[in-house]
Tab-separated table of C-alpha atoms and ligand atoms in Angstrom:
chain	number	residue	atom	x	y	z
A	286	MET	CA	-33.340	-10.974	17.302
A	287	THR	CA	-32.345	-8.470	14.677
A	288	ASN	CA	-31.012	-5.230	16.119
A	289	TRP	CA	-32.402	-2.473	13.942
A	290	THR	CA	-30.852	0.979	14.104
A	291	GLN	CA	-30.790	4.115	12.051
A	292	ALA	CA	-27.844	4.391	9.670
A	293	GLN	CA	-25.397	7.075	10.820
A	294	THR	CA	-23.481	7.625	7.596
A	295	PRO	CA	-22.678	11.341	7.328
A	296	GLY	CA	-24.101	12.935	4.218
A	297	THR	CA	-26.479	10.137	3.394
A	298	PRO	CA	-30.118	9.971	4.400
A	299	PRO	CA	-30.741	7.496	7.208
A	300	GLN	CA	-32.374	4.244	6.166
A	301	SER	CA	-35.070	3.008	8.467
A	302	ASN	CA	-34.108	-0.602	7.813
A	303	ALA	CA	-30.333	-0.171	8.207
A	304	ILE	CA	-28.437	-2.692	10.337
A	305	THR	CA	-25.112	-1.352	11.581
A	306	ASP	CA	-21.922	-2.820	13.082
A	307	VAL	CA	-22.518	-6.196	11.482
A	308	ALA	CA	-19.825	-8.882	11.786
A	309	CYS	CA	-19.159	-10.686	8.516
A	310	PRO	CA	-18.582	-14.477	8.705
A	311	PHE	CA	-17.486	-14.971	5.093
A	312	CYS	CA	-13.748	-14.984	5.719
A	313	GLY	CA	-11.448	-15.337	8.690
A	314	LEU	CA	-11.013	-11.578	9.219
A	315	VAL	CA	-14.610	-11.321	10.513
A	316	CYS	CA	-14.774	-7.547	9.831
A	317	ASP	CA	-17.293	-6.090	12.279
A	318	ASP	CA	-18.120	-2.725	10.709
A	319	LEU	CA	-20.489	-3.627	7.895
A	320	GLU	CA	-23.830	-1.998	7.276
A	321	LEU	CA	-26.700	-3.855	5.655
A	322	ALA	CA	-30.331	-3.327	4.883
A	323	LEU	CA	-33.139	-5.844	4.705
A	324	ASP	CA	-36.157	-5.370	2.474
A	325	GLU	CA	-38.546	-7.547	0.507
A	326	ASN	CA	-35.702	-8.474	-1.873
A	327	GLY	CA	-33.469	-9.727	0.922
A	328	LEU	CA	-30.263	-8.416	2.488
A	329	ARG	CA	-28.172	-5.711	0.842
A	330	VAL	CA	-24.677	-4.714	1.906
A	331	THR	CA	-24.728	-0.902	1.982
A	332	LYS	CA	-21.350	-0.064	3.505
A	333	ASN	CA	-17.931	-1.625	4.127
A	334	GLY	CA	-18.591	-4.910	2.352
A	335	CYS	CA	-16.202	-6.545	-0.093
A	336	ALA	CA	-17.290	-8.674	-3.045
A	337	LYS	CA	-17.083	-11.808	-0.889
A	338	ALA	CA	-19.368	-10.261	1.735
A	339	VAL	CA	-21.869	-9.109	-0.904
A	340	ALA	CA	-21.941	-12.595	-2.431
A	341	GLY	CA	-22.445	-14.160	0.995
A	342	PHE	CA	-25.087	-11.876	2.447
A	343	GLU	CA	-27.047	-11.140	-0.732
A	344	ARG	CA	-27.576	-14.754	-1.835
A	345	GLN	CA	-31.172	-15.860	-2.117
A	346	VAL	CA	-31.761	-18.807	0.214
A	347	ASP	CA	-35.545	-19.030	0.356
A	348	GLY	CA	-37.450	-22.033	-0.862
A	349	ALA	CA	-34.974	-24.843	-0.156
A	350	LYS	CA	-36.600	-27.981	1.264
A	351	PRO	CA	-35.172	-30.977	3.129
A	352	GLN	CA	-34.833	-33.990	0.880
A	353	VAL	CA	-34.429	-37.743	1.275
A	354	ASP	CA	-33.309	-39.626	-1.845
A	355	GLY	CA	-33.974	-36.474	-3.884
A	356	ARG	CA	-37.608	-36.109	-2.769
A	357	ASP	CA	-38.896	-33.187	-0.723
A	358	VAL	CA	-39.815	-34.164	2.843
A	359	ASP	CA	-40.533	-32.331	6.060
A	360	LEU	CA	-37.699	-31.545	8.449
A	361	ALA	CA	-38.631	-34.244	10.985
A	362	THR	CA	-38.536	-36.922	8.271
A	363	ALA	CA	-35.111	-35.748	7.079
A	364	ILE	CA	-33.751	-35.753	10.643
A	365	LYS	CA	-35.131	-39.264	11.182
A	366	ALA	CA	-33.509	-40.516	7.961
A	367	ALA	CA	-30.166	-38.936	8.910
A	368	THR	CA	-30.395	-40.456	12.385
A	369	GLU	CA	-31.005	-43.924	10.979
A	370	LEU	CA	-28.028	-43.648	8.637
A	371	ILE	CA	-25.756	-42.530	11.468
A	372	ARG	CA	-27.072	-45.258	13.776
A	373	ALA	CA	-26.364	-47.905	11.122
A	374	SER	CA	-22.887	-46.580	10.369
A	375	SER	CA	-19.866	-48.207	11.984
A	376	LEU	CA	-17.558	-45.272	11.154
A	377	PRO	CA	-19.283	-41.995	10.203
A	378	LEU	CA	-17.029	-39.240	8.888
A	379	TYR	CA	-17.988	-35.692	9.902
A	380	GLY	CA	-16.485	-33.346	7.299
A	381	GLY	CA	-16.869	-29.904	5.781
A	382	LEU	CA	-17.580	-28.288	9.140
A	383	GLY	CA	-18.239	-24.842	7.670
A	384	THR	CA	-20.048	-23.583	10.747
A	385	ASP	CA	-19.776	-21.456	13.886
A	386	VAL	CA	-18.833	-22.329	17.472
A	387	ASP	CA	-22.236	-23.778	18.355
A	388	GLY	CA	-22.246	-25.826	15.158
A	389	ILE	CA	-18.859	-27.404	15.729
A	390	ARG	CA	-19.673	-28.070	19.385
A	391	ALA	CA	-22.744	-29.999	18.230
A	392	VAL	CA	-20.673	-31.926	15.668
A	393	MET	CA	-18.133	-32.894	18.339
A	394	ALA	CA	-20.902	-34.134	20.636
A	395	LEU	CA	-22.508	-36.178	17.864
A	396	ALA	CA	-19.171	-37.597	16.690
A	397	ASP	CA	-18.421	-38.589	20.284
A	398	LYS	CA	-21.752	-40.370	20.659
A	399	SER	CA	-21.659	-42.070	17.256
A	400	GLY	CA	-17.949	-43.022	17.270
A	401	GLY	CA	-17.073	-40.880	14.265
A	402	VAL	CA	-14.137	-38.958	12.812
A	403	VAL	CA	-14.009	-35.138	12.713
A	404	ASP	CA	-12.067	-33.142	10.098
A	405	HIS	CA	-12.548	-29.693	8.503
A	406	ALA	CA	-12.540	-29.234	4.708
A	407	LEU	CA	-9.654	-26.745	4.968
A	408	SER	CA	-7.583	-28.790	7.425
A	409	GLU	CA	-4.874	-29.538	4.900
A	410	GLY	CA	-3.873	-25.872	4.852
A	411	GLN	CA	-4.236	-25.508	8.599
A	412	TYR	CA	-1.975	-28.484	9.185
A	413	ARG	CA	0.879	-26.705	7.431
A	414	ASN	CA	0.754	-24.466	10.504
A	415	PHE	CA	-0.388	-26.875	13.221
A	416	HIS	CA	2.547	-29.176	12.628
A	417	VAL	CA	5.054	-26.352	13.227
A	418	LEU	CA	3.127	-25.032	16.208
A	419	GLN	CA	2.976	-28.506	17.763
A	420	THR	CA	6.615	-29.401	17.216
A	421	ARG	CA	8.580	-26.134	17.404
A	422	GLY	CA	6.396	-23.306	18.721
A	423	TRP	CA	6.298	-19.872	17.131
A	424	VAL	CA	6.019	-16.120	17.717
A	425	MET	CA	2.813	-14.785	16.194
A	426	SER	CA	1.064	-11.453	15.962
A	427	THR	CA	-2.640	-10.633	15.965
A	428	LEU	CA	-4.607	-8.476	13.538
A	429	THR	CA	-4.807	-5.715	16.146
A	430	GLU	CA	-1.125	-5.815	17.039
A	431	THR	CA	-0.125	-5.773	13.386
A	432	ARG	CA	-2.474	-2.863	12.711
A	433	ASN	CA	-1.025	-0.822	15.559
A	434	ARG	CA	2.661	-1.748	15.628
A	435	ALA	CA	3.954	-3.110	12.324
A	436	ASP	CA	6.263	-0.875	10.312
A	437	VAL	CA	7.330	-3.512	7.785
A	438	ILE	CA	4.972	-6.067	6.255
A	439	VAL	CA	6.364	-9.007	4.305
A	440	VAL	CA	3.715	-10.876	2.318
A	441	LEU	CA	4.887	-14.386	1.516
A	442	SER	CA	3.595	-16.035	-1.645
A	443	SER	CA	-0.063	-15.507	-0.731
A	444	ASP	CA	-2.751	-13.632	-2.654
A	445	LEU	CA	-4.146	-11.973	0.449
A	446	HIS	CA	-6.374	-9.542	-1.426
A	447	LYS	CA	-8.225	-12.397	-3.087
A	448	LEU	CA	-8.568	-14.502	0.072
A	449	HIS	CA	-9.228	-11.657	2.532
A	450	PRO	CA	-10.298	-8.663	0.437
A	451	ARG	CA	-10.223	-6.060	3.222
A	452	PHE	CA	-6.939	-7.074	4.847
A	453	PHE	CA	-4.931	-4.155	3.470
A	454	GLU	CA	-7.764	-1.674	4.066
A	455	ARG	CA	-8.499	-2.747	7.665
A	456	ILE	CA	-5.074	-3.760	8.941
A	457	ILE	CA	-2.348	-2.090	6.896
A	458	ASN	CA	-3.630	1.183	5.442
A	459	VAL	CA	-5.209	2.540	8.625
A	460	GLU	CA	-4.692	6.241	9.182
A	461	GLN	CA	-4.275	6.079	12.962
A	462	SER	CA	-2.759	3.666	15.444
A	463	LEU	CA	-3.138	3.215	19.191
A	464	PHE	CA	0.127	5.071	19.670
A	465	SER	CA	-0.051	7.968	17.203
A	466	GLU	CA	-2.579	9.977	15.270
A	467	THR	CA	-0.009	10.450	12.529
A	468	PRO	CA	1.885	7.163	12.413
A	469	ALA	CA	4.705	6.621	9.925
A	470	LYS	CA	4.204	4.991	6.560
A	471	ARG	CA	4.746	1.270	6.253
A	472	THR	CA	6.991	-0.609	3.859
A	473	VAL	CA	5.281	-3.553	2.201
A	474	TYR	CA	7.273	-6.355	0.588
A	475	PHE	CA	5.762	-9.010	-1.645
A	476	VAL	CA	7.751	-12.220	-2.005
A	477	GLY	CA	6.313	-13.961	-5.052
A	478	LYS	CA	5.259	-13.179	-8.601
A	479	GLY	CA	1.806	-12.045	-9.679
A	480	LEU	CA	0.319	-11.244	-6.253
A	481	ASP	CA	-2.518	-8.713	-6.353
A	482	GLN	CA	-1.166	-5.397	-5.053
A	483	SER	CA	-4.138	-3.272	-6.102
A	484	ALA	CA	-5.255	-2.629	-2.505
A	485	VAL	CA	-1.804	-1.589	-1.311
A	486	LYS	CA	-2.299	2.132	-1.560
A	487	GLY	CA	-3.213	5.031	0.672
A	488	PRO	CA	-1.698	7.347	3.259
A	489	ARG	CA	-0.034	4.653	5.403
A	490	ILE	CA	1.650	2.881	2.514
A	491	GLY	CA	5.266	3.801	1.837
A	492	ASP	CA	7.498	1.752	-0.426
A	493	VAL	CA	6.009	-1.350	-2.046
A	494	ILE	CA	8.794	-3.734	-3.060
A	495	THR	CA	8.465	-7.040	-4.911
A	496	LEU	CA	10.904	-9.949	-4.777
A	497	PRO	CA	9.575	-11.902	-7.768
A	498	CYS	CA	10.085	-15.626	-7.310
A	499	ASP	CA	7.787	-18.443	-8.407
A	500	LEU	CA	5.184	-18.905	-5.681
A	501	ASP	CA	6.267	-22.454	-4.884
A	502	ARG	CA	9.903	-21.333	-4.397
A	503	VAL	CA	9.172	-18.904	-1.570
A	504	GLY	CA	10.884	-21.287	0.854
A	505	GLU	CA	14.225	-20.758	-0.866
A	506	VAL	CA	13.950	-16.990	-0.518
A	507	VAL	CA	12.889	-17.232	3.128
A	508	ALA	CA	15.780	-19.618	3.850
A	509	ALA	CA	18.238	-17.199	2.231
A	510	LEU	CA	16.703	-14.340	4.208
A	511	ALA	CA	17.079	-16.323	7.436
A	512	ALA	CA	20.698	-17.081	6.551
A	513	GLU	CA	21.345	-13.361	6.066
A	514	VAL	CA	19.799	-12.565	9.442
A	515	ARG	CA	21.959	-15.233	11.122
A	516	GLY	CA	25.077	-13.758	9.498
A	517	THR	CA	25.729	-16.766	7.251
A	518	PRO	CA	24.633	-15.519	3.813
A	519	VAL	CA	24.265	-17.954	0.925
A	520	ALA	CA	27.019	-17.812	-1.685
A	521	ALA	CA	24.892	-17.164	-4.777
A	522	ASP	CA	24.041	-14.192	-6.960
A	523	THR	CA	20.385	-15.126	-7.133
A	524	VAL	CA	18.004	-17.308	-5.117
A	525	ALA	CA	14.904	-18.616	-6.899
A	526	GLY	CA	15.496	-15.864	-9.464
A	527	VAL	CA	15.667	-13.087	-6.838
A	528	PRO	CA	18.937	-11.115	-6.711
A	529	ALA	CA	20.855	-11.878	-3.510
A	530	ALA	CA	21.342	-8.122	-3.041
A	531	ASP	CA	17.557	-7.667	-2.767
A	532	ILE	CA	17.337	-10.425	-0.142
A	533	ARG	CA	20.220	-8.787	1.741
A	534	ALA	CA	18.401	-5.442	1.644
A	535	LEU	CA	15.209	-7.058	2.995
A	536	ALA	CA	17.186	-8.705	5.815
A	537	SER	CA	18.741	-5.379	6.719
A	538	ARG	CA	15.341	-3.644	6.672
A	539	CYS	CA	13.825	-6.340	8.913
A	540	GLN	CA	16.717	-6.029	11.375
A	541	SER	CA	16.328	-2.259	11.624
A	542	ALA	CA	12.529	-2.308	11.769
A	543	ALA	CA	10.632	-1.847	15.017
A	544	TYR	CA	8.161	-4.636	14.301
A	545	PRO	CA	8.338	-6.511	10.994
A	546	VAL	CA	5.482	-8.928	10.422
A	547	PHE	CA	5.640	-11.871	8.000
A	548	VAL	CA	2.203	-12.672	6.601
A	549	TRP	CA	1.046	-15.769	4.778
A	550	ALA	CA	-2.113	-17.746	4.108
A	551	PRO	CA	-1.495	-21.484	4.560
A	552	VAL	CA	-4.008	-22.369	1.849
A	553	SER	CA	-1.662	-20.636	-0.624
A	554	PHE	CA	1.271	-22.848	0.331
A	555	ASP	CA	-0.125	-25.621	-1.806
A	556	PHE	CA	3.136	-27.296	-2.759
A	557	PRO	CA	5.146	-30.243	-1.390
A	558	ASN	CA	6.684	-29.882	2.076
A	559	ALA	CA	5.087	-26.485	2.642
A	560	ASP	CA	5.194	-27.041	6.411
A	561	LEU	CA	8.981	-26.725	6.096
A	562	VAL	CA	8.474	-23.208	4.712
A	563	VAL	CA	6.285	-22.352	7.698
A	564	SER	CA	8.995	-23.797	9.920
A	565	THR	CA	11.659	-21.641	8.222
A	566	ILE	CA	9.501	-18.517	8.629
A	567	SER	CA	9.081	-19.400	12.283
A	568	ASP	CA	12.835	-19.799	12.764
A	569	LEU	CA	13.493	-16.494	10.967
A	570	VAL	CA	11.080	-14.711	13.288
A	571	LYS	CA	12.731	-16.278	16.336
A	572	ASP	CA	16.173	-15.166	15.116
A	573	LEU	CA	14.944	-11.594	14.612
A	574	ASN	CA	13.636	-11.620	18.174
A	575	VAL	CA	17.136	-12.198	19.572
A	576	LYS	CA	18.014	-8.538	19.108
A	577	GLY	CA	14.706	-6.913	18.158
A	578	ARG	CA	11.080	-7.730	17.723
A	579	ALA	CA	9.244	-9.497	14.895
A	580	ALA	CA	6.265	-11.787	14.434
A	581	GLY	CA	4.388	-13.975	11.996
A	582	LEU	CA	0.759	-13.546	11.026
A	583	SER	CA	-1.014	-16.482	9.438
A	584	LEU	CA	-4.273	-15.672	7.693
A	585	GLY	CA	-6.967	-18.183	6.783
A	586	GLY	CA	-9.890	-19.213	8.925
A	587	ASN	CA	-12.377	-19.085	6.078
A	588	GLU	CA	-15.443	-21.366	6.295
A	589	GLY	CA	-15.257	-21.331	10.096
A	590	ALA	CA	-11.930	-23.193	10.059
A	591	THR	CA	-10.511	-21.311	13.060
A	592	SER	CA	-13.611	-22.036	15.134
A	593	ALA	CA	-13.458	-25.712	14.172
A	594	GLY	CA	-9.796	-26.032	15.185
A	595	ALA	CA	-10.322	-24.150	18.450
A	596	VAL	CA	-13.435	-26.035	19.544
A	597	ALA	CA	-11.929	-29.401	18.612
A	598	SER	CA	-8.873	-28.483	20.702
A	599	TRP	CA	-10.757	-27.423	23.790
A	600	GLN	CA	-13.222	-30.318	23.656
A	601	SER	CA	-10.938	-33.194	22.671
A	602	GLY	CA	-7.432	-31.868	23.292
A	603	TYR	CA	-6.603	-32.114	19.561
A	604	PRO	CA	-6.964	-29.687	16.622
A	605	LEU	CA	-9.294	-31.740	14.330
A	606	ARG	CA	-8.552	-35.055	12.640
A	607	VAL	CA	-9.835	-36.789	15.737
A	608	SER	CA	-11.559	-40.185	15.860
A	609	PHE	CA	-13.983	-41.195	18.593
A	610	ALA	CA	-14.265	-44.760	17.252
A	611	SER	CA	-12.493	-46.241	20.274
A	612	GLY	CA	-14.753	-44.402	22.706
A	613	LYS	CA	-12.177	-41.722	23.491
A	614	PRO	CA	-10.502	-39.044	21.360
A	615	ASP	CA	-7.752	-40.500	19.186
A	616	TYR	CA	-5.638	-38.052	17.181
A	617	ASP	CA	-3.641	-38.696	14.017
A	618	PHE	CA	-3.337	-35.935	11.436
A	619	MET	CA	-2.606	-38.344	8.578
A	620	ARG	CA	-4.752	-41.329	9.528
A	621	TYR	CA	-7.875	-39.252	10.230
A	622	ALA	CA	-7.691	-36.958	7.215
A	623	ILE	CA	-11.141	-37.482	5.673
A	624	PRO	CA	-9.954	-37.058	2.035
A	625	ARG	CA	-7.407	-39.839	2.576
A	626	MET	CA	-9.938	-42.034	4.399
A	627	LEU	CA	-12.463	-41.734	1.574
A	628	ALA	CA	-9.816	-42.440	-1.053
A	629	ASP	CA	-8.734	-45.573	0.832
A	630	GLY	CA	-12.269	-46.856	1.392
A	631	GLU	CA	-12.391	-46.088	5.121
A	632	GLY	CA	-15.612	-44.890	6.722
A	633	ASP	CA	-19.101	-45.926	5.648
A	634	LEU	CA	-21.009	-42.619	5.872
A	635	LEU	CA	-20.083	-39.012	5.131
A	636	VAL	CA	-21.894	-36.328	7.142
A	637	TRP	CA	-21.056	-32.973	5.550
A	638	LEU	CA	-21.751	-29.516	6.940
A	639	ALA	CA	-21.312	-26.300	4.909
A	640	SER	CA	-23.349	-23.357	6.130
A	641	PHE	CA	-21.390	-20.383	4.694
A	642	SER	CA	-20.335	-20.767	1.069
A	643	PRO	CA	-22.116	-22.746	-1.669
A	644	ASP	CA	-18.650	-23.651	-2.963
A	645	LEU	CA	-17.817	-25.910	0.000
A	646	GLY	CA	-19.582	-28.929	-1.450
A	647	PRO	CA	-18.734	-32.471	-0.374
A	648	PRO	CA	-16.296	-34.562	-2.412
A	649	ALA	CA	-17.568	-37.211	-4.792
A	650	THR	CA	-17.668	-40.476	-2.861
A	651	ARG	CA	-19.183	-43.944	-3.004
A	652	VAL	CA	-20.350	-43.872	0.613
A	653	PRO	CA	-23.836	-42.522	1.361
A	654	THR	CA	-23.865	-38.851	2.292
A	655	VAL	CA	-25.883	-36.721	4.674
A	656	VAL	CA	-25.511	-33.027	3.867
A	657	LEU	CA	-26.450	-30.091	6.052
A	658	GLY	CA	-25.846	-27.198	3.702
A	659	THR	CA	-26.627	-23.675	2.710
A	660	PRO	CA	-29.181	-23.656	-0.125
A	661	GLY	CA	-27.476	-23.842	-3.510
A	662	LEU	CA	-24.533	-25.840	-2.154
A	663	LYS	CA	-22.633	-27.444	-5.018
A	664	LEU	CA	-23.180	-31.194	-4.817
A	665	PRO	CA	-21.363	-33.783	-6.971
A	666	SER	CA	-24.437	-36.050	-6.804
A	667	PRO	CA	-27.718	-36.097	-4.873
A	668	PRO	CA	-27.031	-37.064	-1.237
A	669	LYS	CA	-29.155	-39.594	0.661
A	670	VAL	CA	-30.317	-36.765	2.921
A	671	PHE	CA	-30.099	-33.023	2.362
A	672	ILE	CA	-31.125	-30.564	5.063
A	673	PRO	CA	-30.885	-26.857	4.213
A	674	VAL	CA	-29.468	-24.884	7.136
A	675	GLY	CA	-29.030	-21.216	7.891
A	676	THR	CA	-25.820	-19.237	7.751
A	677	PRO	CA	-24.638	-18.011	11.162
A	678	GLY	CA	-24.608	-14.227	11.080
A	679	ALA	CA	-27.260	-13.929	8.375
A	680	ASP	CA	-30.071	-16.393	9.125
A	681	HIS	CA	-29.454	-16.921	12.829
A	682	ALA	CA	-27.216	-15.690	15.631
A	683	GLY	CA	-23.962	-17.375	16.615
A	684	ARG	CA	-20.321	-16.873	17.464
A	685	ILE	CA	-17.197	-17.286	15.375
A	686	ILE	CA	-13.501	-17.189	16.210
A	687	ARG	CA	-11.376	-14.740	14.229
A	688	VAL	CA	-8.365	-15.979	12.287
A	689	ASP	CA	-5.842	-14.824	14.897
A	690	ASN	CA	-7.566	-16.983	17.526
A	691	VAL	CA	-7.843	-14.218	20.109
A	692	VAL	CA	-11.402	-12.986	19.627
A	693	ALA	CA	-14.761	-14.764	19.396
A	694	LEU	CA	-17.134	-12.382	17.666
A	695	PRO	CA	-20.902	-12.451	18.032
A	696	LEU	CA	-22.821	-13.033	14.813
A	697	ARG	CA	-26.295	-11.568	14.565
A	698	ASP	CA	-29.561	-12.890	13.259
A	699	LEU	CA	-30.204	-10.487	10.381
A	700	GLY	CA	-33.564	-12.016	9.615
A	701	ARG	CA	-32.652	-13.217	6.116
A	702	SER	CA	-34.567	-16.494	6.424
A	703	SER	CA	-36.040	-18.930	8.915
A	704	LEU	CA	-33.682	-21.752	7.985
A	705	PRO	CA	-32.746	-23.912	10.993
A	706	LYS	CA	-29.408	-23.861	12.808
A	707	ALA	CA	-27.091	-26.776	12.053
A	708	SER	CA	-26.392	-27.097	15.788
A	709	ASP	CA	-30.104	-27.679	16.457
A	710	ILE	CA	-30.290	-30.368	13.759
A	711	PHE	CA	-27.250	-32.182	15.128
A	712	ALA	CA	-28.570	-31.887	18.691
A	713	ALA	CA	-31.859	-33.459	17.573
A	714	ILE	CA	-29.998	-36.312	15.880
A	715	GLU	CA	-27.800	-36.863	18.939
A	716	LEU	CA	-30.865	-36.976	21.158
A	717	ALA	CA	-32.554	-39.522	18.904
A	718	LEU	CA	-29.553	-41.844	18.541
B	1051	LIG	S1	-12.721	-9.170	4.129
B	1051	LIG	FE1	-13.693	-11.052	4.822
B	1051	LIG	S2	-14.705	-10.595	6.775
B	1051	LIG	FE2	-14.183	-8.626	5.762
B	1051	LIG	S3	-16.062	-8.057	4.661
B	1051	LIG	FE3	-14.776	-9.213	3.216
B	1051	LIG	S4	-15.420	-11.386	3.430
B	1051	LIG	FE4	-16.228	-10.258	5.172
């Protein structure tokens, strides 16, 4: 149920239809301080929303109907058609997975029963991290720990402001910390050319320093930085176009800092062998922890990706890219990558779920497709079955796991529409199989 309260914004008249302390599901930060209002025109973000949140909450979703072969049908008919396709499939592929905890739990149960493969649309980025975590381990921070402890922030080749528009506002430029009401300013480094620094301003921001390398050469700079920290500096005047003296100065600053944090978004590391860069960052952080303290902070988690990885792990033992075709969970991060499987003609049905952003449309494919999607979802061609579903946190309640994997936040039913929950649709299909 929607929890209506009076707005408490000082200096502004209270709005009788204000909804306060709303958690936003439209990126992995899951900011939980938004204010919205609902009227006959739909939801409006009235406080603390970024452009991504406004686009997500204020979309018009009324009027979408379930369809089979492009024709409007009732929901029961669409569920029956989807069930028949899944029953007839020998290897259904469950992709997209833009959903909340309940949604991904329902997908896992259905994939288990139907012998399918499970993979999230943003897995490729996540696997740049998972591979390092699985093979080497790492030392990572959380949003809260970074907000309260970090004195040096090193942003690595990632346009954080574009991907997570309130990261600098909510985590870096906060006036107070747990430990001081007047904490010291922070030094922010950007490794990489052309990264948006427009939000890096305010009372907590000290020096802002750029080491301008091409974005796909960040690994060279991080490797040189790690070599400096280990006391074996590279013998070169520049590394990836960055003066060696600047890398030396960054190494020295990290070694003298109380808690430097290295931040990246895996989706931005879209170049060959990017997992090796994550591995080098991880080794650098470990080396800094020999004499001091340091941590990494990986952002991402958009489109429910963190929830998908977490639920897949606790239900199957593996972080996505799991096949149930043999009757038990079988994990292979290359073999069960749905984009590769489709390209190689594997799988005979694609079941796609995208309940947050209309941009998370399914790939073009020759196999028949069942889509559970937010209205307006971009589709390369009409699917066999389309079932419009609600967005968790706008159209129905739910839970979502924040990008740092330490908090599951409740999402509220804001009353935007009466669209069904994807988890209910999948549960109905599972029951009917
Ligand atoms: S930064 Fe992300 S979670 Fe926060 S309001 Fe914007 S889209 Fe929502």
